[in-house]
Amino acid sequence: ELMEAAGIAFWLFLGLTGYVYAGYPVLLALWCRIRRGPEAEPGWRGAEEAVLPKVSLIIPAYNEEQVIVRKIRNSLEVDYPAHLLEIVVVSDGSSDSTEALARQAAGERVRLVFLEDRQGKTACINAVLPGLLGEIVVFTDANAFFLPDALRELVRPFRLPRIGCVMGELVYAQEDSLNSTLGEGLYWRYENFIKERESRLGSTIVGNGAIYAMRRDLCRILPLEVETDVANPLLALSAGYRVIFVRTARCRERASTTVREEFGRKARIITNQITSYLYGWRDFRSLPAGAILQIVSHKVLRWLVPFFLGGLLAATAARRGPLLDGMLALQVLFYAAALAGWGLESAKRPVPRLLFLPYYFCAVNVASIKGMVDFALGRHYAVWEKAASTR
């Protein structure tokens, strides 16, 4: 009976893990081929300047002295009519020279708001939301730099009345780091593949704080522990609007140079995502079935992957046979490679490409456990420290 239970567990955990990483993306790809979803493309192109909407661009900043001048200049230089673009920089109680540098760079076109106490990104957005002039609110980060046409590409879909929220594409610029190619870079290429197909089928649920836009009348004042990048797409969906992903609206950002830096960021993101999804729980009954499938497949099951992997290892070890012995050896080798990568990075030595992917994969899944534990212990991250190497 024990062997039979182990066999069932083996296939269950293998199937769940396979579904999360391969089955769900393949399902989306096949679904896109079978059913052509509502496309937002008609009406985007050829938009005349006279019909472009008034846009409010919010730039929250905490101790961003390394990038705030470049970010302000980047925002002023985007290809969008100046009279239709409101730029608001919100300092979250910065203790460095961010505010002084912002004053020097701002000029007449940039509104500066300096909060006395540090309360987090959501507090920055809450502080300025009621007074924004734009029909469309664009959210970004201080270290994310828009390509010249990014803003036009981001707002053009709003010509269609059913579009409530538009996600742009984040591209990592730091090509000299393995994390930008095999780590976060690979992860975001995978994520963008999924989001693009979710969008083709109707809507996507996953936001990206570096570049996205939303109709002003859909935005809400949110609790400080709720991540706006997670909650806003759900607010748009629950109001009956579509949330789409637009690859041509791009921004560039530096990736963390080490997996250790990425670990803390991933754990914090997962804690805040759980908090944000629970905040929106009362609205889930109004979400379309496709959005519920996405939340379960794209987020909830992915958080649980480390438990699936642990169960798979235990179930494999409990049975015997040439195939299972081989699979057990592969799993042990994979985790040994991850440990070796962790050891090398801890010793501040370069991690070889062969070890990097197992190390990154395992670190991300351990971060999921930490994020869930932090949430269970009541730890919330309204404020956090960003990785220095992303500046």
Short mmCIF file of C-alpha atoms in Angstrom, two decimals:
data_model
loop_
_atom_site.label_atom_id
_atom_site.label_comp_id
_atom_site.label_asym_id
_atom_site.label_seq_id
_atom_site.Cartn_x
_atom_site.Cartn_y
_atom_site.Cartn_z
CA GLU A 1 0.00 0.00 0.00
CA LEU A 2 2.87 2.34 0.82
CA MET A 3 4.38 1.69 -2.62
CA GLU A 4 1.03 2.30 -4.28
CA ALA A 5 0.57 5.60 -2.41
CA ALA A 6 4.10 6.63 -3.38
CA GLY A 7 3.33 5.86 -7.01
CA ILE A 8 0.18 8.00 -6.94
CA ALA A 9 2.08 10.82 -5.22
CA PHE A 10 4.87 10.59 -7.78
CA TRP A 11 2.57 11.09 -10.76
CA LEU A 12 0.49 13.72 -8.95
CA PHE A 13 3.48 15.92 -8.06
CA LEU A 14 5.15 15.35 -11.42
CA GLY A 15 1.94 16.28 -13.21
CA LEU A 16 1.37 19.43 -11.13
CA THR A 17 4.94 20.63 -11.60
CA GLY A 18 4.81 19.89 -15.32
CA TYR A 19 1.49 21.73 -15.65
CA VAL A 20 2.80 24.87 -13.94
CA TYR A 21 5.92 25.24 -16.07
CA ALA A 22 4.97 23.59 -19.36
CA GLY A 23 1.36 22.46 -19.42
CA TYR A 24 -0.22 25.86 -18.79
CA PRO A 25 1.88 27.72 -21.43
CA VAL A 26 1.20 24.92 -23.96
CA LEU A 27 -2.54 25.05 -23.12
CA LEU A 28 -2.54 28.80 -23.77
CA ALA A 29 -0.66 28.40 -27.06
CA LEU A 30 -3.07 25.71 -28.30
CA TRP A 31 -6.08 27.69 -27.10
CA CYS A 32 -4.85 30.72 -29.07
CA ARG A 33 -4.67 28.59 -32.21
CA ILE A 34 -8.12 27.09 -31.74
CA ARG A 35 -9.96 30.19 -30.55
CA ARG A 36 -8.94 33.58 -31.81
CA GLY A 37 -9.60 35.84 -28.85
CA PRO A 38 -10.84 39.44 -29.02
CA GLU A 39 -7.95 41.41 -30.47
CA ALA A 40 -7.18 44.94 -29.35
CA GLU A 41 -5.01 45.69 -32.39
CA PRO A 42 -7.68 47.31 -34.63
CA GLY A 43 -7.73 51.01 -33.89
CA TRP A 44 -4.28 51.26 -32.30
CA ARG A 45 -2.36 52.46 -35.31
CA GLY A 46 -2.75 55.78 -37.02
CA ALA A 47 -3.98 57.56 -33.90
CA GLU A 48 -3.91 61.28 -34.54
CA GLU A 49 -2.34 63.54 -31.95
CA ALA A 50 -5.66 65.32 -31.45
CA VAL A 51 -7.30 62.17 -30.14
CA LEU A 52 -4.52 61.07 -27.80
CA PRO A 53 -5.68 61.12 -24.17
CA LYS A 54 -4.33 63.27 -21.37
CA VAL A 55 -1.87 61.11 -19.43
CA SER A 56 -0.57 61.30 -15.86
CA LEU A 57 2.78 59.57 -15.30
CA ILE A 58 3.53 58.71 -11.65
CA ILE A 59 7.14 58.13 -10.56
CA PRO A 60 7.43 56.97 -6.92
CA ALA A 61 10.97 57.34 -5.59
CA TYR A 62 12.80 56.40 -2.43
CA ASN A 63 16.53 57.17 -2.24
CA GLU A 64 16.89 57.17 -6.02
CA GLU A 65 19.73 59.70 -6.28
CA GLN A 66 21.55 57.46 -8.75
CA VAL A 67 18.74 57.45 -11.31
CA ILE A 68 16.19 60.18 -10.59
CA VAL A 69 17.73 62.77 -12.93
CA ARG A 70 17.92 60.23 -15.79
CA LYS A 71 14.34 59.13 -15.10
CA ILE A 72 13.00 62.69 -15.20
CA ARG A 73 14.88 63.43 -18.42
CA ASN A 74 13.70 60.15 -19.92
CA SER A 75 10.09 61.04 -19.06
CA LEU A 76 10.42 64.53 -20.56
CA GLU A 77 11.91 63.13 -23.77
CA VAL A 78 9.26 60.49 -24.57
CA ASP A 79 7.42 60.94 -27.85
CA TYR A 80 4.17 62.32 -26.46
CA PRO A 81 2.66 65.82 -26.74
CA ALA A 82 3.89 67.88 -23.78
CA HIS A 83 0.49 69.51 -23.20
CA LEU A 84 -1.09 66.06 -22.80
CA LEU A 85 1.51 64.65 -20.38
CA GLU A 86 1.46 65.31 -16.64
CA ILE A 87 4.60 64.03 -14.88
CA VAL A 88 4.48 63.60 -11.10
CA VAL A 89 7.50 62.57 -9.01
CA VAL A 90 6.65 61.43 -5.48
CA SER A 91 9.49 61.10 -2.98
CA ASP A 92 8.68 58.59 -0.25
CA GLY A 93 10.53 60.39 2.54
CA SER A 94 13.91 60.02 0.78
CA SER A 95 16.91 60.50 3.06
CA ASP A 96 19.55 60.99 0.33
CA SER A 97 19.81 63.71 -2.34
CA THR A 98 16.86 62.43 -4.41
CA GLU A 99 14.68 65.45 -3.65
CA ALA A 100 17.39 68.04 -4.29
CA LEU A 101 18.33 66.41 -7.60
CA ALA A 102 14.66 66.15 -8.60
CA ARG A 103 14.22 69.90 -8.00
CA GLN A 104 17.17 70.65 -10.25
CA ALA A 105 15.98 68.37 -13.06
CA ALA A 106 12.23 68.96 -12.90
CA GLY A 107 11.66 72.29 -14.61
CA GLU A 108 8.12 73.55 -15.16
CA ARG A 109 6.68 70.35 -16.65
CA VAL A 110 7.26 68.08 -13.64
CA ARG A 111 5.24 68.26 -10.43
CA LEU A 112 7.13 67.27 -7.29
CA VAL A 113 5.49 65.83 -4.18
CA PHE A 114 7.69 65.11 -1.16
CA LEU A 115 6.20 62.93 1.60
CA GLU A 116 7.66 63.46 5.06
CA ASP A 117 7.67 59.84 6.21
CA ARG A 118 8.52 56.69 4.31
CA GLN A 119 5.35 54.63 3.81
CA GLY A 120 5.93 52.70 0.58
CA LYS A 121 5.01 52.79 -3.10
CA THR A 122 1.26 52.42 -2.57
CA ALA A 123 1.29 55.44 -0.20
CA CYS A 124 3.05 57.49 -2.91
CA ILE A 125 0.35 56.63 -5.43
CA ASN A 126 -2.46 57.23 -2.93
CA ALA A 127 -1.05 60.67 -2.13
CA VAL A 128 -1.32 62.00 -5.68
CA LEU A 129 -4.15 59.94 -7.20
CA PRO A 130 -7.05 62.28 -6.26
CA GLY A 131 -5.41 65.30 -7.91
CA LEU A 132 -4.27 63.73 -11.19
CA LEU A 133 -5.43 65.46 -14.38
CA GLY A 134 -5.06 62.62 -16.85
CA GLU A 135 -7.71 60.27 -18.23
CA ILE A 136 -5.03 57.56 -18.22
CA VAL A 137 -2.62 56.93 -15.34
CA VAL A 138 0.77 55.44 -16.22
CA PHE A 139 2.68 53.66 -13.47
CA THR A 140 6.44 53.20 -13.56
CA ASP A 141 9.57 52.83 -11.40
CA ALA A 142 12.41 55.30 -11.03
CA ASN A 143 14.93 52.85 -12.51
CA ALA A 144 12.79 51.89 -15.54
CA PHE A 145 13.55 53.91 -18.68
CA PHE A 146 10.95 54.16 -21.44
CA LEU A 147 11.84 53.75 -25.10
CA PRO A 148 10.86 56.90 -27.06
CA ASP A 149 7.57 55.52 -28.42
CA ALA A 150 6.63 53.50 -25.31
CA LEU A 151 4.03 55.93 -24.00
CA ARG A 152 2.17 56.20 -27.31
CA GLU A 153 2.17 52.42 -27.66
CA LEU A 154 0.94 52.03 -24.10
CA VAL A 155 -2.06 54.37 -24.37
CA ARG A 156 -3.26 53.71 -27.93
CA PRO A 157 -5.30 50.60 -26.98
CA PHE A 158 -7.46 52.79 -24.72
CA ARG A 159 -9.18 54.05 -27.87
CA LEU A 160 -11.18 50.83 -27.53
CA PRO A 161 -13.69 51.36 -24.71
CA ARG A 162 -13.39 47.80 -23.36
CA ILE A 163 -9.68 48.20 -22.53
CA GLY A 164 -9.20 49.09 -18.87
CA CYS A 165 -5.53 48.34 -18.22
CA VAL A 166 -2.50 47.91 -20.50
CA MET A 167 0.78 46.20 -19.57
CA GLY A 168 4.03 47.08 -21.30
CA GLU A 169 7.14 44.93 -21.69
CA LEU A 170 10.15 45.11 -19.38
CA VAL A 171 13.49 44.38 -21.07
CA TYR A 172 16.62 43.84 -19.01
CA ALA A 173 19.58 45.86 -20.23
CA GLN A 174 22.44 44.43 -18.15
CA GLU A 175 23.76 41.80 -20.54
CA ASP A 176 27.04 41.30 -18.64
CA SER A 177 25.20 39.50 -15.84
CA LEU A 178 24.11 35.84 -15.93
CA ASN A 179 20.99 36.90 -14.04
CA SER A 180 20.00 39.13 -16.95
CA THR A 181 20.27 36.24 -19.43
CA LEU A 182 19.77 32.91 -17.63
CA GLY A 183 18.00 34.25 -14.53
CA GLU A 184 15.58 37.16 -14.54
CA GLY A 185 16.05 37.76 -18.26
CA LEU A 186 14.95 34.20 -19.12
CA TYR A 187 12.16 34.37 -16.52
CA TRP A 188 10.71 37.55 -18.04
CA ARG A 189 10.89 36.19 -21.58
CA TYR A 190 8.93 33.18 -20.33
CA GLU A 191 6.49 35.44 -18.47
CA ASN A 192 5.96 37.65 -21.50
CA PHE A 193 5.20 34.59 -23.65
CA ILE A 194 2.45 33.64 -21.19
CA LYS A 195 1.07 37.17 -20.76
CA GLU A 196 0.92 37.74 -24.50
CA ARG A 197 -1.21 34.61 -25.01
CA GLU A 198 -3.42 35.35 -22.01
CA SER A 199 -3.98 38.79 -23.50
CA ARG A 200 -4.88 37.36 -26.93
CA LEU A 201 -7.52 35.20 -25.29
CA GLY A 202 -9.10 38.16 -23.53
CA SER A 203 -7.08 39.44 -20.58
CA THR A 204 -3.98 38.86 -18.51
CA ILE A 205 -3.85 39.20 -14.73
CA VAL A 206 -0.16 39.86 -14.15
CA GLY A 207 1.04 43.44 -13.81
CA ASN A 208 4.54 44.82 -14.11
CA GLY A 209 5.25 47.87 -11.98
CA ALA A 210 7.90 49.16 -14.38
CA ILE A 211 5.42 50.05 -17.14
CA TYR A 212 1.64 49.80 -17.24
CA ALA A 213 -1.37 52.09 -17.60
CA MET A 214 -4.94 52.19 -16.34
CA ARG A 215 -8.04 54.31 -16.80
CA ARG A 216 -8.15 56.98 -14.09
CA ASP A 217 -11.75 56.23 -13.12
CA LEU A 218 -10.84 52.59 -12.35
CA CYS A 219 -8.05 53.50 -9.89
CA ARG A 220 -8.71 53.33 -6.16
CA ILE A 221 -7.02 54.38 -2.95
CA LEU A 222 -5.57 51.09 -1.66
CA PRO A 223 -4.39 49.83 1.75
CA LEU A 224 -0.65 50.42 2.11
CA GLU A 225 0.20 46.71 2.31
CA VAL A 226 -1.58 46.02 -1.00
CA GLU A 227 0.62 46.00 -4.12
CA THR A 228 -0.91 48.34 -6.69
CA ASP A 229 0.71 46.39 -9.54
CA VAL A 230 -1.23 43.28 -8.43
CA ALA A 231 -4.50 44.91 -7.40
CA ASN A 232 -5.02 47.27 -10.36
CA PRO A 233 -5.42 44.59 -13.07
CA LEU A 234 -7.96 42.83 -10.82
CA LEU A 235 -9.86 46.10 -10.30
CA ALA A 236 -10.09 46.57 -14.06
CA LEU A 237 -11.22 42.96 -14.63
CA SER A 238 -13.81 43.06 -11.86
CA ALA A 239 -15.26 46.23 -13.42
CA GLY A 240 -15.77 44.35 -16.70
CA TYR A 241 -12.78 45.69 -18.64
CA ARG A 242 -9.99 43.85 -20.43
CA VAL A 243 -6.37 43.85 -19.29
CA ILE A 244 -3.96 43.42 -22.20
CA PHE A 245 -0.22 43.06 -22.78
CA VAL A 246 1.46 45.17 -25.46
CA ARG A 247 5.00 44.15 -26.44
CA THR A 248 5.66 47.34 -28.40
CA ALA A 249 5.41 49.46 -25.23
CA ARG A 250 8.87 48.83 -23.81
CA CYS A 251 11.09 50.02 -21.01
CA ARG A 252 14.60 49.02 -19.99
CA GLU A 253 15.85 48.20 -16.51
CA ARG A 254 19.00 46.72 -15.00
CA ALA A 255 18.68 43.22 -13.56
CA SER A 256 20.09 42.32 -10.16
CA THR A 257 23.62 41.02 -10.57
CA THR A 258 23.26 38.26 -7.96
CA VAL A 259 20.64 35.66 -7.16
CA ARG A 260 20.93 36.55 -3.47
CA GLU A 261 19.60 40.04 -4.26
CA GLU A 262 16.84 38.52 -6.37
CA PHE A 263 15.89 36.11 -3.57
CA GLY A 264 14.82 38.88 -1.20
CA ARG A 265 12.86 40.65 -3.93
CA LYS A 266 11.00 37.48 -4.94
CA ALA A 267 10.07 36.63 -1.34
CA ARG A 268 8.75 40.14 -0.72
CA ILE A 269 6.78 40.11 -4.00
CA ILE A 270 5.07 36.82 -3.13
CA THR A 271 4.11 38.05 0.36
CA ASN A 272 2.59 41.18 -1.16
CA GLN A 273 0.90 39.26 -3.96
CA ILE A 274 -0.87 36.99 -1.48
CA THR A 275 -1.95 40.05 0.54
CA SER A 276 -3.19 41.79 -2.61
CA TYR A 277 -5.13 38.79 -3.94
CA LEU A 278 -6.83 38.32 -0.58
CA TYR A 279 -7.71 42.02 -0.58
CA GLY A 280 -9.45 41.51 -3.92
CA TRP A 281 -11.10 38.24 -2.89
CA ARG A 282 -14.54 39.83 -2.60
CA ASP A 283 -14.28 40.90 -6.25
CA PHE A 284 -13.30 37.43 -7.53
CA ARG A 285 -16.89 36.34 -7.93
CA SER A 286 -17.28 39.02 -10.60
CA LEU A 287 -14.15 37.92 -12.49
CA PRO A 288 -14.50 35.86 -15.69
CA ALA A 289 -13.72 32.14 -15.45
CA GLY A 290 -10.60 32.64 -17.56
CA ALA A 291 -9.19 35.08 -14.99
CA ILE A 292 -9.76 32.59 -12.18
CA LEU A 293 -7.94 29.92 -14.21
CA GLN A 294 -5.05 32.34 -14.71
CA ILE A 295 -4.82 33.21 -11.00
CA VAL A 296 -4.72 29.52 -10.06
CA SER A 297 -2.38 28.42 -12.88
CA HIS A 298 -0.14 31.46 -13.20
CA LYS A 299 0.19 32.34 -9.51
CA VAL A 300 -1.25 30.04 -6.83
CA LEU A 301 0.11 26.75 -8.21
CA ARG A 302 3.46 28.39 -8.95
CA TRP A 303 3.76 29.47 -5.29
CA LEU A 304 3.19 25.81 -4.32
CA VAL A 305 5.82 24.36 -6.68
CA PRO A 306 8.47 23.89 -3.93
CA PHE A 307 6.05 21.59 -2.10
CA PHE A 308 5.36 19.68 -5.31
CA LEU A 309 9.11 19.29 -5.84
CA GLY A 310 9.65 18.09 -2.28
CA GLY A 311 6.82 15.59 -2.64
CA LEU A 312 8.21 14.40 -5.98
CA LEU A 313 11.66 13.81 -4.45
CA ALA A 314 10.19 11.88 -1.51
CA ALA A 315 7.91 9.79 -3.74
CA THR A 316 10.78 8.97 -6.10
CA ALA A 317 13.01 7.91 -3.19
CA ALA A 318 10.25 5.65 -1.80
CA ARG A 319 10.09 3.48 -4.94
CA ARG A 320 12.62 1.35 -6.76
CA GLY A 321 13.26 0.60 -10.42
CA PRO A 322 15.76 1.59 -13.13
CA LEU A 323 13.68 4.55 -14.35
CA LEU A 324 12.91 5.84 -10.86
CA ASP A 325 16.49 5.35 -9.69
CA GLY A 326 17.63 7.39 -12.67
CA MET A 327 15.11 10.14 -11.93
CA LEU A 328 16.17 10.20 -8.29
CA ALA A 329 19.82 10.55 -9.34
CA LEU A 330 18.92 13.44 -11.68
CA GLN A 331 17.01 15.24 -8.94
CA VAL A 332 19.84 14.83 -6.45
CA LEU A 333 22.35 16.04 -9.05
CA PHE A 334 20.16 19.06 -9.86
CA TYR A 335 19.85 20.10 -6.21
CA ALA A 336 23.57 19.47 -5.65
CA ALA A 337 24.31 21.84 -8.54
CA ALA A 338 22.03 24.45 -6.96
CA LEU A 339 23.83 24.10 -3.63
CA ALA A 340 27.17 24.43 -5.37
CA GLY A 341 25.97 27.63 -7.06
CA TRP A 342 24.81 28.99 -3.71
CA GLY A 343 28.14 28.14 -2.14
CA LEU A 344 30.12 29.85 -4.89
CA GLU A 345 28.02 33.02 -4.79
CA SER A 346 28.20 33.08 -0.98
CA ALA A 347 31.98 32.96 -1.32
CA LYS A 348 31.73 35.85 -3.83
CA ARG A 349 33.04 33.68 -6.62
CA PRO A 350 31.53 33.52 -10.13
CA VAL A 351 28.85 30.89 -10.69
CA PRO A 352 29.44 28.86 -13.90
CA ARG A 353 26.63 28.83 -16.45
CA LEU A 354 26.12 25.10 -15.87
CA LEU A 355 25.27 25.72 -12.20
CA PHE A 356 23.46 29.02 -12.56
CA LEU A 357 20.08 27.82 -13.84
CA PRO A 358 19.63 25.13 -11.10
CA TYR A 359 20.73 27.69 -8.49
CA TYR A 360 18.34 30.36 -9.78
CA PHE A 361 15.44 27.90 -10.09
CA CYS A 362 15.87 26.59 -6.54
CA ALA A 363 16.41 30.07 -5.08
CA VAL A 364 13.15 31.29 -6.63
CA ASN A 365 11.26 28.34 -5.17
CA VAL A 366 12.79 28.76 -1.71
CA ALA A 367 11.80 32.43 -1.97
CA SER A 368 8.20 31.24 -2.52
CA ILE A 369 8.35 29.36 0.77
CA LYS A 370 9.77 32.39 2.58
CA GLY A 371 7.13 34.65 1.05
CA MET A 372 4.31 32.35 2.20
CA VAL A 373 5.83 31.96 5.67
CA ASP A 374 6.23 35.74 6.01
CA PHE A 375 2.59 36.20 5.05
CA ALA A 376 1.47 33.53 7.56
CA LEU A 377 3.49 35.30 10.27
CA GLY A 378 1.80 38.60 9.49
CA ARG A 379 4.83 40.27 7.96
CA HIS A 380 3.92 42.88 5.36
CA TYR A 381 6.23 44.84 3.08
CA ALA A 382 4.75 48.24 2.39
CA VAL A 383 8.36 49.45 2.27
CA TRP A 384 11.50 47.60 1.18
CA GLU A 385 15.07 48.10 0.03
CA LYS A 386 15.76 47.70 -3.68
CA ALA A 387 18.84 45.92 -4.94
CA ALA A 388 21.68 48.44 -5.39
CA SER A 389 22.85 46.74 -8.61
CA THR A 390 19.56 47.60 -10.37
CA ARG A 391 20.54 51.29 -10.36
#
